[in-house]
Amino acid sequence: MQTANRLKPFFENIHFQREDNTMTVNFGPQHPSAHGQLRLVLELQGEEVVKARPMIGYLHRGMEKMAENMIYNEFLPTTDRMDYIAATSNNYAYAKAVEELLGLEVPRRAECIRVILLELNRVVSHLFWLATHALDVGAMSMFLYCFREREYALDLIEDYCGARLTHSAIRIGGVPLDLPENWIENCAKFLNNLKKEIDNYEKLLNENRIWRMRLENVGVITPQMAKDFAVSGVALRGSGIKWDLRKEMPYSIYNELEFDVPISNSCDSYGRYRLCIEEMKESIKIIEQVFPKYYESDTQLMSNNPLYVSPTKEDIMTQNYSLMQHFVLVTQGFKPPVGEVYVATESPKGELGFYIKSDGKEYPYRLKVRAPSYFHTALLEELLVGCQLADVVTIIGNLNIVFGEIDR
């Protein structure tokens, strides 16, 4: 009894449970579900996230500064390494910005090839997203099915440019190659098969109760939150805001094509999943509409401007002046007019824009990239608060961020 009385004050000061009893954990940067070198510092109250701090910079590649020390053509293959799941979209956005700076007009056949490649690349990106997102949530079969169709699409891209991941399939002023023989027929077969497989994806997932439990009402992005964080792409349209640069600010030949811009008012992860499925269907429609336009166009592939664009290979091999011109452009580069330009395009992940400021030299004075994944990562600071720890993986995968274009 005397011992108990002596220990009573000691036990009174021990708190076995406190309301502010939180735990801080590191989520990444090596976590397999982090979709890149993302480090999240999470403050947890039990299993609930009460504070989240996304921390980036582990890749520290400095691509924008690299661009300012390269001639314009030299930097184009580096754009592949940003969003490496959608390399052609990066190639196009950069080339389009330089073309605006130079005032180049791209031949029609080149525009047709570009749009085919862009939309095929959009399908590849969405298939990769669905595969990895489903795997994060635990749907192993979907990973295998999506990667199977993705491989067929990559076969087509490889047939065109010789590469599967980092394409460099677009040039400033046009495209380097015409489509190979029977390429369009093979692409049409792939698209017809993809339509059937997308139906199978929906049968597997749309009403799957585990899939819906993991995605519905998880990662809710309100319309106001989407505007506050400059969200774009599927994440924006998933909040009920109908904004697609291909429609609102048409570029290339998109103003000649008929396609819908699907939106969802659910604002959650499930709604964004349904949008990605619908966007793949719309990309198929776009590619099929471009096929006849391709056949109707002439065979010119590059803009005819000797100040900025190399001659054809035939001219380089047969004409001395063309050979010298090509040598100068490759070794010294071209000098664009003094000025600045910003060009925004609709990449698979959202608004991808390039800002270029020229002082009349062969190197950009300033080059900045407006990458959608960067803004979507900032959104995590608010989006993760109040969710469960298991939902963090779902939300990161659902936002489809790629760190090559974040730590640029």
Coordinates of C-alpha atoms in Angstrom, one line a residue:
M1 CA 0.0 0.0 0.0
Q2 CA 2.8 2.4 0.9
T3 CA 4.6 1.6 -2.4
A4 CA 1.4 2.2 -4.4
N5 CA 0.9 5.6 -2.7
R6 CA 4.5 6.6 -3.5
L7 CA 4.0 5.7 -7.2
K8 CA 0.7 7.4 -7.6
P9 CA 2.1 10.8 -8.6
F10 CA 4.3 9.1 -11.1
F11 CA 1.4 7.3 -12.9
E12 CA -0.7 10.4 -12.8
N13 CA 1.8 12.1 -15.2
I14 CA 1.9 9.3 -17.7
H15 CA -0.5 9.8 -20.7
F16 CA -1.1 6.6 -22.5
Q17 CA -3.3 8.3 -25.2
R18 CA -3.3 12.0 -26.2
E19 CA -5.4 13.9 -28.7
D20 CA -2.3 15.4 -30.3
N21 CA -0.4 12.1 -30.5
T22 CA 0.8 12.2 -34.1
M23 CA 3.5 10.4 -35.9
T24 CA 5.7 11.8 -38.7
V25 CA 6.8 9.3 -41.4
N26 CA 8.7 9.5 -44.6
F27 CA 6.8 8.2 -47.6
G28 CA 9.6 7.7 -50.2
P29 CA 11.7 8.8 -52.0
Q30 CA 12.3 5.1 -52.7
H31 CA 8.8 3.9 -52.1
P32 CA 7.7 1.7 -55.0
S33 CA 4.3 3.5 -55.3
A34 CA 5.8 7.0 -55.4
H35 CA 5.9 7.1 -59.3
G36 CA 9.3 8.7 -59.2
Q37 CA 11.7 10.3 -56.7
L38 CA 8.9 11.9 -54.6
R39 CA 9.3 12.2 -50.9
L40 CA 6.2 12.8 -48.8
V41 CA 6.6 13.9 -45.2
L42 CA 3.3 12.7 -43.7
E43 CA 2.0 13.5 -40.2
L44 CA -0.4 10.8 -39.1
Q45 CA -3.1 10.6 -36.5
G46 CA -3.4 6.9 -36.4
E47 CA -4.0 6.0 -40.0
E48 CA -5.3 9.4 -41.0
V49 CA -3.1 12.0 -42.7
V50 CA -3.3 15.3 -40.9
K51 CA -0.5 17.0 -42.7
A52 CA 1.4 16.3 -45.9
R53 CA 4.5 18.0 -47.4
P54 CA 5.6 16.9 -50.9
M55 CA 9.4 17.3 -51.3
I56 CA 11.0 17.2 -54.7
G57 CA 14.4 17.8 -56.2
Y58 CA 16.0 14.4 -55.9
L59 CA 16.6 14.1 -59.7
H60 CA 18.1 17.6 -60.0
R61 CA 18.6 17.4 -63.7
G62 CA 18.5 21.1 -64.6
M63 CA 17.1 20.6 -68.1
E64 CA 16.0 24.2 -68.5
K65 CA 19.5 25.4 -68.0
M66 CA 20.9 22.7 -70.3
A67 CA 18.6 24.1 -73.0
E68 CA 20.1 27.5 -72.6
N69 CA 23.5 26.0 -73.4
M70 CA 22.5 24.0 -76.4
I71 CA 21.6 25.1 -80.0
Y72 CA 17.8 24.7 -80.6
N73 CA 17.9 21.4 -82.6
E74 CA 20.4 19.9 -80.1
F75 CA 17.9 20.2 -77.2
L76 CA 15.0 18.4 -78.9
P77 CA 16.1 14.8 -77.9
T78 CA 16.5 16.0 -74.3
T79 CA 12.7 16.8 -74.2
D80 CA 12.1 13.0 -74.5
R81 CA 13.6 12.6 -71.0
M82 CA 11.0 14.8 -69.2
D83 CA 7.7 13.0 -69.5
Y84 CA 9.3 9.8 -70.8
I85 CA 6.0 8.0 -71.0
A86 CA 4.8 10.6 -73.6
A87 CA 8.0 11.6 -75.4
T88 CA 6.3 12.7 -78.6
S89 CA 4.1 15.2 -76.7
N90 CA 7.3 16.8 -75.4
N91 CA 9.0 16.8 -78.8
Y92 CA 5.9 18.5 -80.3
A93 CA 5.4 21.1 -77.7
Y94 CA 9.1 22.2 -77.9
A95 CA 9.2 22.1 -81.7
K96 CA 5.9 24.1 -81.9
A97 CA 7.3 26.8 -79.6
V98 CA 10.4 27.2 -81.7
E99 CA 8.4 27.2 -84.9
E100 CA 6.2 30.0 -83.5
L101 CA 9.4 31.9 -82.7
L102 CA 10.8 31.4 -86.2
G103 CA 7.5 31.9 -88.0
L104 CA 7.7 28.5 -89.8
E105 CA 4.8 26.9 -91.6
V106 CA 4.7 23.1 -91.2
P107 CA 3.6 21.1 -94.3
R108 CA 0.2 19.4 -94.1
R109 CA 1.5 15.9 -94.3
A110 CA 3.9 16.5 -91.5
E111 CA 0.9 17.8 -89.4
C112 CA -1.1 14.7 -90.1
I113 CA 1.8 12.5 -89.0
R114 CA 2.3 14.6 -85.9
V115 CA -1.3 14.3 -84.8
I116 CA -1.3 10.5 -85.4
L117 CA 1.8 10.1 -83.3
L118 CA 0.5 12.5 -80.6
E119 CA -2.7 10.6 -80.2
L120 CA -1.0 7.2 -80.4
N121 CA 1.3 8.5 -77.7
R122 CA -1.7 9.6 -75.6
V123 CA -3.1 6.1 -75.8
V124 CA 0.3 4.7 -74.7
S125 CA 0.5 7.1 -71.8
H126 CA -3.1 6.3 -70.6
L127 CA -2.4 2.5 -70.9
F128 CA 0.7 2.9 -68.8
W129 CA -1.2 5.0 -66.3
L130 CA -4.1 2.5 -66.0
A131 CA -1.6 -0.4 -65.7
T132 CA 0.5 1.0 -62.9
H133 CA -2.5 2.6 -61.1
A134 CA -4.3 -0.7 -61.1
L135 CA -1.2 -2.5 -59.8
D136 CA -0.9 0.1 -57.0
V137 CA -4.4 -0.7 -55.9
G138 CA -3.9 -4.5 -56.3
A139 CA -5.3 -5.3 -59.7
M140 CA -2.5 -7.4 -61.2
S141 CA -4.4 -8.6 -64.2
M142 CA -5.0 -5.1 -65.5
F143 CA -1.3 -4.4 -65.4
L144 CA -0.6 -7.3 -67.8
Y145 CA -3.5 -6.6 -70.1
C146 CA -2.7 -2.9 -70.5
F147 CA 1.0 -3.5 -71.0
R148 CA 0.2 -6.0 -73.7
E149 CA -1.7 -3.4 -75.8
R150 CA 0.9 -0.8 -75.0
E151 CA 3.6 -3.1 -76.5
Y152 CA 1.6 -3.2 -79.8
A153 CA 1.4 0.6 -79.8
L154 CA 5.1 0.9 -79.2
D155 CA 5.8 -1.5 -82.1
L156 CA 4.1 1.0 -84.3
I157 CA 6.1 3.9 -83.0
E158 CA 9.3 1.9 -83.3
D159 CA 8.4 1.1 -86.9
Y160 CA 8.2 4.8 -87.6
C161 CA 11.2 6.2 -85.8
G162 CA 13.2 3.3 -84.5
A163 CA 12.7 4.0 -80.8
R164 CA 10.1 2.8 -78.3
L165 CA 10.4 5.1 -75.3
T166 CA 12.4 8.2 -76.2
H167 CA 11.1 8.8 -79.7
S168 CA 12.6 12.1 -81.0
A169 CA 10.0 11.6 -83.8
I170 CA 9.4 15.3 -84.5
R171 CA 11.7 17.9 -85.9
I172 CA 11.6 21.7 -85.8
G173 CA 9.8 22.4 -89.1
G174 CA 8.1 19.1 -89.6
V175 CA 8.9 15.4 -89.3
P176 CA 12.0 13.5 -90.4
L177 CA 10.3 10.5 -92.1
D178 CA 7.2 9.6 -93.9
L179 CA 5.0 6.7 -92.6
P180 CA 6.4 3.3 -93.7
E181 CA 4.6 1.1 -96.1
N182 CA 1.5 -0.6 -94.6
W183 CA 2.0 1.4 -91.4
I184 CA -1.5 2.9 -91.6
E185 CA -3.1 -0.6 -92.2
N186 CA -1.2 -2.0 -89.2
C187 CA -2.3 1.0 -87.1
A188 CA -5.9 0.5 -88.1
K189 CA -5.8 -3.1 -87.0
F190 CA -4.3 -2.2 -83.7
L191 CA -7.0 0.5 -83.1
N192 CA -9.8 -2.0 -83.9
N193 CA -8.4 -4.5 -81.4
L194 CA -7.9 -1.8 -78.8
K195 CA -11.6 -0.9 -79.0
K196 CA -12.4 -4.5 -77.9
E197 CA -9.8 -4.5 -75.2
I198 CA -11.0 -1.2 -73.7
D199 CA -14.4 -2.8 -73.4
N200 CA -12.8 -5.7 -71.5
Y201 CA -11.1 -3.2 -69.2
E202 CA -14.4 -1.6 -68.4
K203 CA -16.0 -5.0 -67.7
L204 CA -13.3 -5.9 -65.3
L205 CA -13.1 -2.6 -63.4
N206 CA -16.3 -0.4 -63.8
E207 CA -18.4 -2.4 -61.4
N208 CA -15.6 -4.2 -59.5
R209 CA -16.5 -3.5 -55.8
I210 CA -12.9 -3.5 -54.6
W211 CA -11.8 -1.1 -57.3
R212 CA -14.7 1.2 -56.6
M213 CA -14.2 1.1 -52.8
R214 CA -10.6 2.1 -53.3
L215 CA -11.3 5.0 -55.8
E216 CA -14.8 6.4 -55.1
N217 CA -14.8 9.5 -52.9
V218 CA -11.0 9.3 -52.7
G219 CA -8.8 12.2 -53.8
V220 CA -11.7 14.6 -54.2
I221 CA -10.6 17.7 -56.2
T222 CA -13.2 20.4 -56.0
P223 CA -13.6 22.8 -59.0
Q224 CA -12.3 25.6 -56.8
M225 CA -9.3 23.6 -55.7
A226 CA -8.5 22.7 -59.3
K227 CA -8.5 26.3 -60.2
D228 CA -6.4 27.4 -57.2
F229 CA -3.7 24.9 -58.0
A230 CA -3.7 25.4 -61.8
V231 CA -4.7 21.8 -62.4
S232 CA -5.1 20.7 -66.0
G233 CA -5.8 17.7 -68.1
V234 CA -7.8 14.8 -66.8
A235 CA -7.5 16.1 -63.2
L236 CA -9.2 19.3 -64.3
R237 CA -11.9 17.7 -66.4
G238 CA -12.5 15.2 -63.7
S239 CA -13.7 18.2 -61.6
G240 CA -16.4 19.1 -64.1
I241 CA -14.4 21.9 -65.9
K242 CA -14.5 21.3 -69.6
W243 CA -11.1 22.6 -70.8
D244 CA -9.0 21.0 -73.5
L245 CA -6.5 23.0 -75.4
R246 CA -7.1 21.0 -78.5
K247 CA -10.6 22.5 -78.5
E248 CA -10.2 25.8 -76.7
M249 CA -7.0 26.9 -78.4
P250 CA -6.7 24.6 -81.4
Y251 CA -3.3 23.9 -82.9
S252 CA -2.1 21.7 -85.8
I253 CA -5.1 20.2 -87.6
Y254 CA -7.3 19.6 -84.5
N255 CA -9.8 22.3 -85.6
E256 CA -10.6 20.0 -88.6
L257 CA -11.4 17.0 -86.4
E258 CA -14.5 16.0 -84.6
F259 CA -14.0 14.6 -81.1
D260 CA -15.6 15.1 -77.7
V261 CA -14.1 16.4 -74.5
P262 CA -15.4 14.1 -71.8
I263 CA -15.9 15.5 -68.3
S264 CA -16.9 14.1 -64.9
N265 CA -18.6 15.8 -62.0
S266 CA -17.7 13.2 -59.4
C267 CA -14.4 15.0 -58.7
D268 CA -12.9 11.7 -57.3
S269 CA -10.4 9.1 -58.4
Y270 CA -13.0 6.9 -59.9
G271 CA -14.3 9.7 -62.1
R272 CA -10.8 10.4 -63.4
Y273 CA -10.4 6.7 -64.2
R274 CA -13.5 6.8 -66.3
L275 CA -12.3 9.9 -68.1
C276 CA -9.0 8.2 -69.1
I277 CA -11.0 5.3 -70.6
E278 CA -13.1 7.8 -72.6
E279 CA -10.1 9.8 -73.7
M280 CA -8.5 6.6 -75.2
K281 CA -11.7 6.1 -77.2
E282 CA -11.6 9.8 -78.4
S283 CA -7.9 9.4 -79.5
I284 CA -8.9 6.4 -81.6
K285 CA -11.6 8.5 -83.3
I286 CA -9.0 11.3 -84.0
I287 CA -6.4 8.9 -85.5
E288 CA -9.0 7.3 -87.8
Q289 CA -10.1 10.7 -89.0
V290 CA -6.5 11.7 -89.9
F291 CA -5.9 8.7 -92.1
P292 CA -7.8 10.0 -95.2
K293 CA -6.3 13.5 -94.6
Y294 CA -2.8 12.0 -94.7
Y295 CA -3.5 10.3 -98.1
E296 CA -4.9 13.6 -99.5
S297 CA -1.8 15.6 -98.6
D298 CA 1.3 16.1 -100.7
T299 CA 4.6 14.4 -99.8
Q300 CA 6.5 17.4 -98.3
L301 CA 7.6 16.7 -94.8
M302 CA 9.7 19.6 -93.7
S303 CA 9.2 23.4 -94.0
N304 CA 11.1 24.9 -96.9
N305 CA 13.2 27.6 -95.2
P306 CA 16.9 27.3 -95.7
L307 CA 17.7 29.7 -92.9
Y308 CA 16.3 27.3 -90.2
V309 CA 15.7 23.9 -91.8
S310 CA 18.1 21.5 -93.4
P311 CA 17.5 20.5 -97.1
T312 CA 16.3 17.1 -97.9
K313 CA 18.7 14.2 -97.7
E314 CA 18.7 13.8 -101.5
D315 CA 19.8 17.5 -101.9
I316 CA 22.5 17.1 -99.2
M317 CA 23.9 14.1 -101.1
T318 CA 23.8 15.7 -104.5
Q319 CA 24.2 19.5 -104.1
N320 CA 27.3 21.1 -102.6
Y321 CA 25.5 24.2 -101.3
S322 CA 22.9 22.1 -99.6
L323 CA 25.6 20.1 -97.9
M324 CA 27.3 23.3 -96.6
Q325 CA 24.0 24.6 -95.4
H326 CA 23.3 21.4 -93.5
F327 CA 26.8 21.4 -92.0
V328 CA 26.3 25.0 -90.7
L329 CA 22.9 24.2 -89.2
V330 CA 24.1 21.1 -87.4
T331 CA 27.3 22.5 -86.1
Q332 CA 26.5 26.2 -85.4
G333 CA 22.7 26.2 -85.3
F334 CA 20.3 28.9 -86.5
K335 CA 19.7 32.4 -85.1
P336 CA 16.1 33.1 -84.5
P337 CA 14.7 36.7 -84.4
V338 CA 14.8 38.5 -81.1
G339 CA 11.6 37.9 -79.2
E340 CA 9.7 35.6 -76.8
V341 CA 7.0 33.0 -77.1
Y342 CA 4.9 30.7 -75.0
V343 CA 3.1 27.8 -76.6
A344 CA 0.8 25.5 -74.6
T345 CA -0.3 22.0 -75.8
E346 CA -2.6 19.4 -74.4
S347 CA -0.3 16.5 -73.3
P348 CA -1.7 13.3 -71.9
K349 CA -1.2 14.7 -68.3
G350 CA -2.4 18.3 -69.0
E351 CA -1.1 21.6 -70.2
L352 CA 2.5 21.3 -71.3
G353 CA 3.9 24.6 -72.3
F354 CA 7.3 26.0 -73.4
Y355 CA 8.4 29.5 -72.9
I356 CA 11.4 30.7 -75.0
K357 CA 13.1 34.0 -75.0
S358 CA 15.5 34.7 -77.8
D359 CA 18.2 37.4 -77.9
G360 CA 19.0 36.6 -81.5
K361 CA 21.8 34.1 -80.7
E362 CA 21.9 30.4 -81.5
Y363 CA 21.1 29.5 -77.9
P364 CA 17.8 30.4 -76.1
Y365 CA 18.4 33.2 -73.6
R366 CA 15.7 31.7 -71.4
L367 CA 13.7 28.5 -71.6
K368 CA 11.1 27.5 -69.1
V369 CA 8.7 24.5 -69.1
R370 CA 5.2 24.6 -67.7
A371 CA 4.9 20.9 -66.8
P372 CA 1.5 19.6 -65.5
S373 CA 2.9 17.1 -63.1
Y374 CA 4.6 19.9 -61.2
F375 CA 1.3 21.5 -60.3
H376 CA -0.4 18.2 -59.6
T377 CA 2.4 17.4 -57.1
A378 CA 1.8 20.7 -55.3
L379 CA -1.9 19.7 -55.0
L380 CA -0.9 16.8 -52.7
E381 CA -0.3 19.1 -49.8
E382 CA -4.0 19.8 -49.6
L383 CA -5.4 16.8 -51.2
L384 CA -3.9 14.2 -48.9
V385 CA -5.1 15.8 -45.6
G386 CA -7.9 13.8 -44.1
C387 CA -7.4 10.6 -46.2
Q388 CA -6.2 7.3 -44.9
L389 CA -2.6 6.2 -45.4
A390 CA -3.7 3.4 -47.8
D391 CA -5.4 6.1 -49.9
V392 CA -2.1 8.0 -50.4
V393 CA -0.9 5.3 -52.9
T394 CA -4.2 5.5 -54.7
I395 CA -4.2 9.3 -55.0
I396 CA -0.5 9.5 -56.2
G397 CA -1.2 6.9 -58.9
N398 CA -4.4 8.4 -59.9
L399 CA -2.9 11.9 -60.5
N400 CA -0.5 10.3 -63.0
I401 CA 2.6 12.3 -62.1
V402 CA 6.0 11.7 -63.7
F403 CA 9.1 13.1 -62.1
G404 CA 11.1 13.6 -65.2
E405 CA 9.0 16.7 -65.9
I406 CA 8.9 17.8 -62.3
D407 CA 12.7 17.8 -61.4
R408 CA 13.6 19.2 -64.8

